[in-house]
CSV table of C-alpha atoms in Angstrom, one decimal:
chain,number,residue,atom,x,y,z
A,14,MET,CA,-185.0,-153.9,-22.9
A,15,TRP,CA,-187.1,-152.8,-25.8
A,16,LEU,CA,-190.6,-154.4,-26.1
A,17,ASP,CA,-192.3,-153.1,-29.3
A,18,ASP,CA,-196.1,-153.8,-29.3
A,19,LEU,CA,-196.0,-154.7,-25.6
A,20,GLU,CA,-199.4,-156.6,-25.7
A,21,ASN,CA,-197.6,-159.4,-27.6
A,22,TYR,CA,-195.5,-160.0,-24.4
A,23,LEU,CA,-198.4,-160.2,-22.1
A,24,GLY,CA,-200.7,-163.2,-21.4
A,25,ARG,CA,-199.9,-166.8,-21.1
A,26,ASP,CA,-196.2,-167.4,-20.5
A,27,GLY,CA,-195.7,-163.6,-20.8
A,28,ILE,CA,-194.2,-160.9,-18.6
A,29,THR,CA,-195.5,-160.4,-15.1
A,30,ALA,CA,-195.1,-157.6,-12.6
A,31,THR,CA,-193.0,-160.0,-10.5
A,32,MET,CA,-190.6,-160.6,-13.4
A,33,LEU,CA,-190.2,-156.9,-13.9
A,34,ARG,CA,-189.4,-156.3,-10.2
A,35,SER,CA,-187.0,-159.2,-10.1
A,36,LEU,CA,-185.2,-157.7,-13.1
A,37,SER,CA,-184.7,-154.4,-11.4
A,38,ASP,CA,-183.5,-156.0,-8.2
A,39,SER,CA,-181.2,-158.6,-9.8
A,40,GLY,CA,-178.0,-156.7,-9.2
A,41,PRO,CA,-176.1,-153.4,-9.6
A,42,GLY,CA,-176.6,-151.2,-12.6
A,43,HIS,CA,-179.5,-149.3,-14.1
A,44,ARG,CA,-182.1,-151.2,-16.1
A,45,VAL,CA,-184.8,-149.8,-18.3
A,46,VAL,CA,-187.7,-151.7,-19.8
A,47,LEU,CA,-189.3,-149.7,-22.6
A,48,GLY,CA,-192.4,-150.8,-24.4
A,49,THR,CA,-194.8,-149.3,-26.9
A,50,MET,CA,-198.5,-150.0,-27.1
A,51,ARG,CA,-201.2,-148.6,-29.3
A,52,VAL,CA,-204.1,-146.7,-27.6
A,53,GLU,CA,-206.7,-149.3,-28.6
A,54,GLU,CA,-204.7,-152.0,-27.0
A,55,TYR,CA,-204.0,-150.0,-23.8
A,56,ARG,CA,-207.6,-149.2,-23.4
A,57,ARG,CA,-208.4,-153.0,-23.0
A,58,PHE,CA,-206.9,-152.7,-19.6
A,59,GLU,CA,-208.9,-149.9,-18.2
A,60,ALA,CA,-210.7,-150.7,-15.0
A,61,ARG,CA,-214.1,-150.6,-16.6
A,62,GLU,CA,-213.2,-153.6,-18.8
A,63,GLU,CA,-212.9,-156.0,-15.9
A,64,SER,CA,-216.7,-156.3,-15.5
A,65,ARG,CA,-216.9,-157.8,-18.9
A,66,LEU,CA,-214.7,-160.8,-18.0
A,67,THR,CA,-215.2,-163.9,-15.9
A,68,GLY,CA,-213.2,-166.7,-14.4
A,69,SER,CA,-209.7,-167.4,-15.9
A,70,ASP,CA,-210.1,-164.6,-18.4
A,71,ARG,CA,-210.5,-162.1,-15.6
A,72,ASP,CA,-207.5,-163.6,-13.7
A,73,ALA,CA,-205.3,-163.3,-16.8
A,74,TRP,CA,-206.5,-159.7,-17.4
A,75,ARG,CA,-205.6,-158.7,-13.9
A,76,THR,CA,-202.1,-160.2,-14.3
A,77,GLN,CA,-201.5,-158.3,-17.5
A,78,ARG,CA,-202.9,-155.1,-16.0
A,79,GLU,CA,-200.5,-155.4,-13.1
A,80,VAL,CA,-197.6,-155.1,-15.6
A,81,LEU,CA,-199.0,-151.9,-17.0
A,82,GLN,CA,-199.5,-150.4,-13.6
A,83,GLU,CA,-195.8,-150.7,-13.0
A,84,ALA,CA,-195.2,-148.4,-16.0
A,85,HIS,CA,-194.6,-144.7,-16.2
A,86,VAL,CA,-196.9,-144.0,-19.2
A,87,ILE,CA,-195.9,-141.3,-21.7
A,88,PRO,CA,-198.6,-140.6,-24.3
A,89,LEU,CA,-197.3,-140.0,-27.8
A,90,PRO,CA,-199.7,-137.9,-30.0
A,91,ARG,CA,-199.8,-138.9,-33.6
A,92,ARG,CA,-199.1,-135.4,-34.8
A,93,TRP,CA,-196.0,-133.6,-33.8
A,94,SER,CA,-196.1,-130.4,-31.9
A,95,GLU,CA,-195.1,-127.0,-33.4
A,96,TYR,CA,-191.8,-127.3,-31.5
A,97,GLU,CA,-191.1,-130.8,-32.8
A,98,CYS,CA,-191.9,-129.6,-36.3
A,99,SER,CA,-189.6,-126.6,-36.0
A,100,ARG,CA,-186.7,-129.0,-34.9
A,101,ALA,CA,-187.5,-131.3,-37.8
A,102,ALA,CA,-187.3,-128.3,-40.2
A,103,ALA,CA,-183.6,-127.9,-39.3
A,104,HIS,CA,-183.2,-131.2,-41.2
A,105,ALA,CA,-185.3,-130.3,-44.2
A,106,ASP,CA,-182.4,-131.0,-46.5
A,107,ASP,CA,-183.5,-134.6,-46.1
A,108,ALA,CA,-186.2,-135.0,-48.8
A,109,ARG,CA,-188.2,-137.4,-46.7
A,110,ILE,CA,-188.4,-134.9,-43.8
A,111,ALA,CA,-189.2,-132.0,-46.1
A,112,ALA,CA,-192.1,-133.9,-47.7
A,113,ALA,CA,-193.4,-134.9,-44.3
A,114,LEU,CA,-193.4,-131.3,-43.1
A,115,HIS,CA,-195.6,-130.3,-46.0
A,116,THR,CA,-198.3,-132.6,-44.8
A,117,CYS,CA,-197.8,-132.4,-41.0
A,118,ASP,CA,-201.2,-130.6,-40.6
A,119,ARG,CA,-202.9,-133.8,-41.7
A,120,PHE,CA,-200.5,-136.7,-40.9
A,121,GLY,CA,-197.8,-137.4,-38.3
A,122,ILE,CA,-194.3,-136.9,-39.7
A,123,ALA,CA,-193.5,-140.5,-38.8
A,124,GLU,CA,-196.6,-141.7,-40.8
A,125,THR,CA,-195.4,-139.9,-43.9
A,126,ILE,CA,-191.8,-141.1,-43.6
A,127,ALA,CA,-193.2,-144.7,-43.1
A,128,PRO,CA,-194.8,-143.8,-45.7
A,129,GLY,CA,-198.3,-144.3,-44.2
A,130,PRO,CA,-200.5,-142.1,-46.4
A,131,GLU,CA,-199.0,-143.7,-49.6
A,132,LEU,CA,-199.5,-147.2,-48.3
A,133,MET,CA,-203.1,-146.4,-47.3
A,134,ALA,CA,-203.7,-145.0,-50.8
A,135,ALA,CA,-202.2,-148.2,-52.3
A,136,TRP,CA,-204.6,-150.3,-50.3
A,137,GLN,CA,-207.6,-148.2,-51.3
A,138,ASN,CA,-206.6,-148.1,-55.0
A,139,ALA,CA,-206.0,-151.8,-55.1
A,140,TRP,CA,-209.8,-152.3,-55.1
A,141,ALA,CA,-210.0,-151.0,-58.6
A,142,PRO,CA,-211.0,-153.7,-61.2
A,143,GLY,CA,-208.0,-155.3,-62.8
A,144,THR,CA,-205.5,-154.1,-60.3
A,145,ASN,CA,-205.1,-156.0,-57.0
A,146,PRO,CA,-208.6,-156.4,-55.5
A,147,ARG,CA,-207.8,-159.8,-54.1
A,148,ALA,CA,-204.8,-158.4,-52.3
A,149,ALA,CA,-206.9,-155.6,-51.0
A,150,ALA,CA,-209.4,-158.1,-49.7
A,151,LEU,CA,-206.7,-160.2,-48.0
A,152,VAL,CA,-205.4,-157.2,-46.2
A,153,THR,CA,-208.9,-156.1,-45.2
A,154,ALA,CA,-209.5,-159.6,-43.7
A,155,ALA,CA,-206.2,-159.5,-41.9
A,156,VAL,CA,-206.9,-156.0,-40.5
A,157,ASP,CA,-210.4,-157.1,-39.3
A,158,CYS,CA,-208.8,-160.1,-37.5
A,159,ARG,CA,-206.5,-157.7,-35.7
A,160,ARG,CA,-209.3,-155.3,-34.8
A,161,ALA,CA,-211.4,-158.3,-33.5
A,162,GLY,CA,-208.6,-159.0,-31.0
A,163,LEU,CA,-206.7,-161.8,-32.7
A,164,ARG,CA,-203.0,-161.2,-32.0
A,165,SER,CA,-201.6,-164.6,-33.0
A,166,ALA,CA,-200.4,-165.3,-36.5
A,167,VAL,CA,-203.2,-166.0,-39.0
A,168,THR,CA,-202.7,-168.8,-41.5
A,169,GLY,CA,-202.6,-168.1,-45.2
A,170,ASP,CA,-205.4,-170.6,-45.8
A,171,LEU,CA,-207.6,-168.9,-43.2
A,172,LEU,CA,-207.1,-165.5,-44.8
A,173,GLN,CA,-208.0,-167.0,-48.2
A,174,LEU,CA,-211.3,-168.2,-46.7
A,175,LEU,CA,-212.0,-164.9,-44.9
A,176,HIS,CA,-211.3,-162.6,-47.8
A,177,GLU,CA,-214.0,-164.1,-50.1
A,178,PRO,CA,-216.9,-162.1,-48.6
A,179,TYR,CA,-215.0,-158.9,-48.9
A,180,LEU,CA,-214.6,-159.6,-52.6
A,181,ALA,CA,-218.2,-160.5,-53.0
A,182,GLU,CA,-219.3,-157.3,-51.4
A,183,ARG,CA,-217.2,-155.3,-53.8
A,184,GLY,CA,-218.4,-157.0,-57.0
A,185,GLY,CA,-216.8,-160.5,-57.1
A,186,SER,CA,-215.6,-161.6,-60.5
A,187,ASP,CA,-216.5,-158.1,-61.9
A,188,LEU,CA,-213.3,-156.9,-60.2
A,189,ARG,CA,-211.2,-159.0,-62.7
A,190,LEU,CA,-209.4,-160.7,-59.9
A,191,GLU,CA,-205.7,-161.6,-59.9
A,192,PRO,CA,-204.8,-165.2,-59.2
A,193,SER,CA,-205.2,-166.5,-55.6
A,194,PRO,CA,-202.0,-167.2,-53.6
A,195,PRO,CA,-201.0,-170.9,-53.4
A,196,PRO,CA,-202.4,-172.9,-50.4
A,197,SER,CA,-200.4,-172.8,-47.2
A,198,HIS,CA,-201.3,-174.3,-43.8
A,199,GLY,CA,-198.7,-172.3,-41.9
A,200,PRO,CA,-198.8,-168.7,-40.6
A,201,ALA,CA,-199.1,-166.0,-43.3
A,202,HIS,CA,-195.4,-165.1,-43.1
A,203,ARG,CA,-194.7,-166.3,-46.7
A,204,PRO,CA,-194.5,-163.7,-49.5
A,205,TRP,CA,-197.8,-162.2,-50.5
A,206,PRO,CA,-198.5,-160.0,-53.5
A,207,PRO,CA,-196.8,-156.5,-53.1
A,208,ALA,CA,-200.1,-154.8,-52.3
A,209,VAL,CA,-200.7,-157.1,-49.4
A,210,CYS,CA,-197.2,-156.5,-47.9
A,211,SER,CA,-197.5,-152.7,-48.4
A,212,CYS,CA,-201.0,-152.3,-47.1
A,213,THR,CA,-200.4,-154.3,-44.0
A,214,THR,CA,-197.7,-151.8,-43.1
A,215,ALA,CA,-200.1,-149.0,-43.8
A,216,THR,CA,-202.5,-150.1,-41.1
A,217,ALA,CA,-199.7,-150.0,-38.5
A,218,ALA,CA,-198.5,-146.6,-39.7
A,219,THR,CA,-201.7,-144.7,-39.3
A,220,ARG,CA,-202.7,-145.4,-35.7
A,221,PRO,CA,-201.5,-143.5,-32.6
A,222,SER,CA,-199.6,-145.2,-29.9
A,223,THR,CA,-198.7,-144.8,-26.3
A,224,THR,CA,-195.7,-145.9,-24.3
């Protein structure tokens, strides 16, 4: 079973240690549950974090931590080792891998193939007046929601409200803003301007993870 971004499967109605054990004991055969989790998410379950919680929040935290304690953790550094790069070099006839090897001293190869650096540059360049500053502000608002610990879907209308201070800080109308996306009361899963879609991917492509 593959659980990408494991933190999304924890919490209310989520996976418990008891569920994992029952899965492994449910009959003959070999079962593997593999999950990925970014370092900043994993650190929320370090023992020292418990003292910051009280009541039901602490109980929920303990339940989620029990799941992680069942895991065999394998850290995955962002940058590839010399050995991994040498193995990748054997496939340098692939233009994407060849380009990634040229920047492996700065970026992880997976970041470049993603392509993380290009998407980050697109986000930063979108702030230029007359390009996509509104899209850049929407992405910044979404990223800060994530960094603040919000893991559920954010509505398009909420992002439109939150992105305004970012625009004001950068110059407001002097940025020659593109039109605002139409109102929507549902989660922000509808199409956004290209810069929004691209830059959201960039934020995921440039952070290390652990399994």
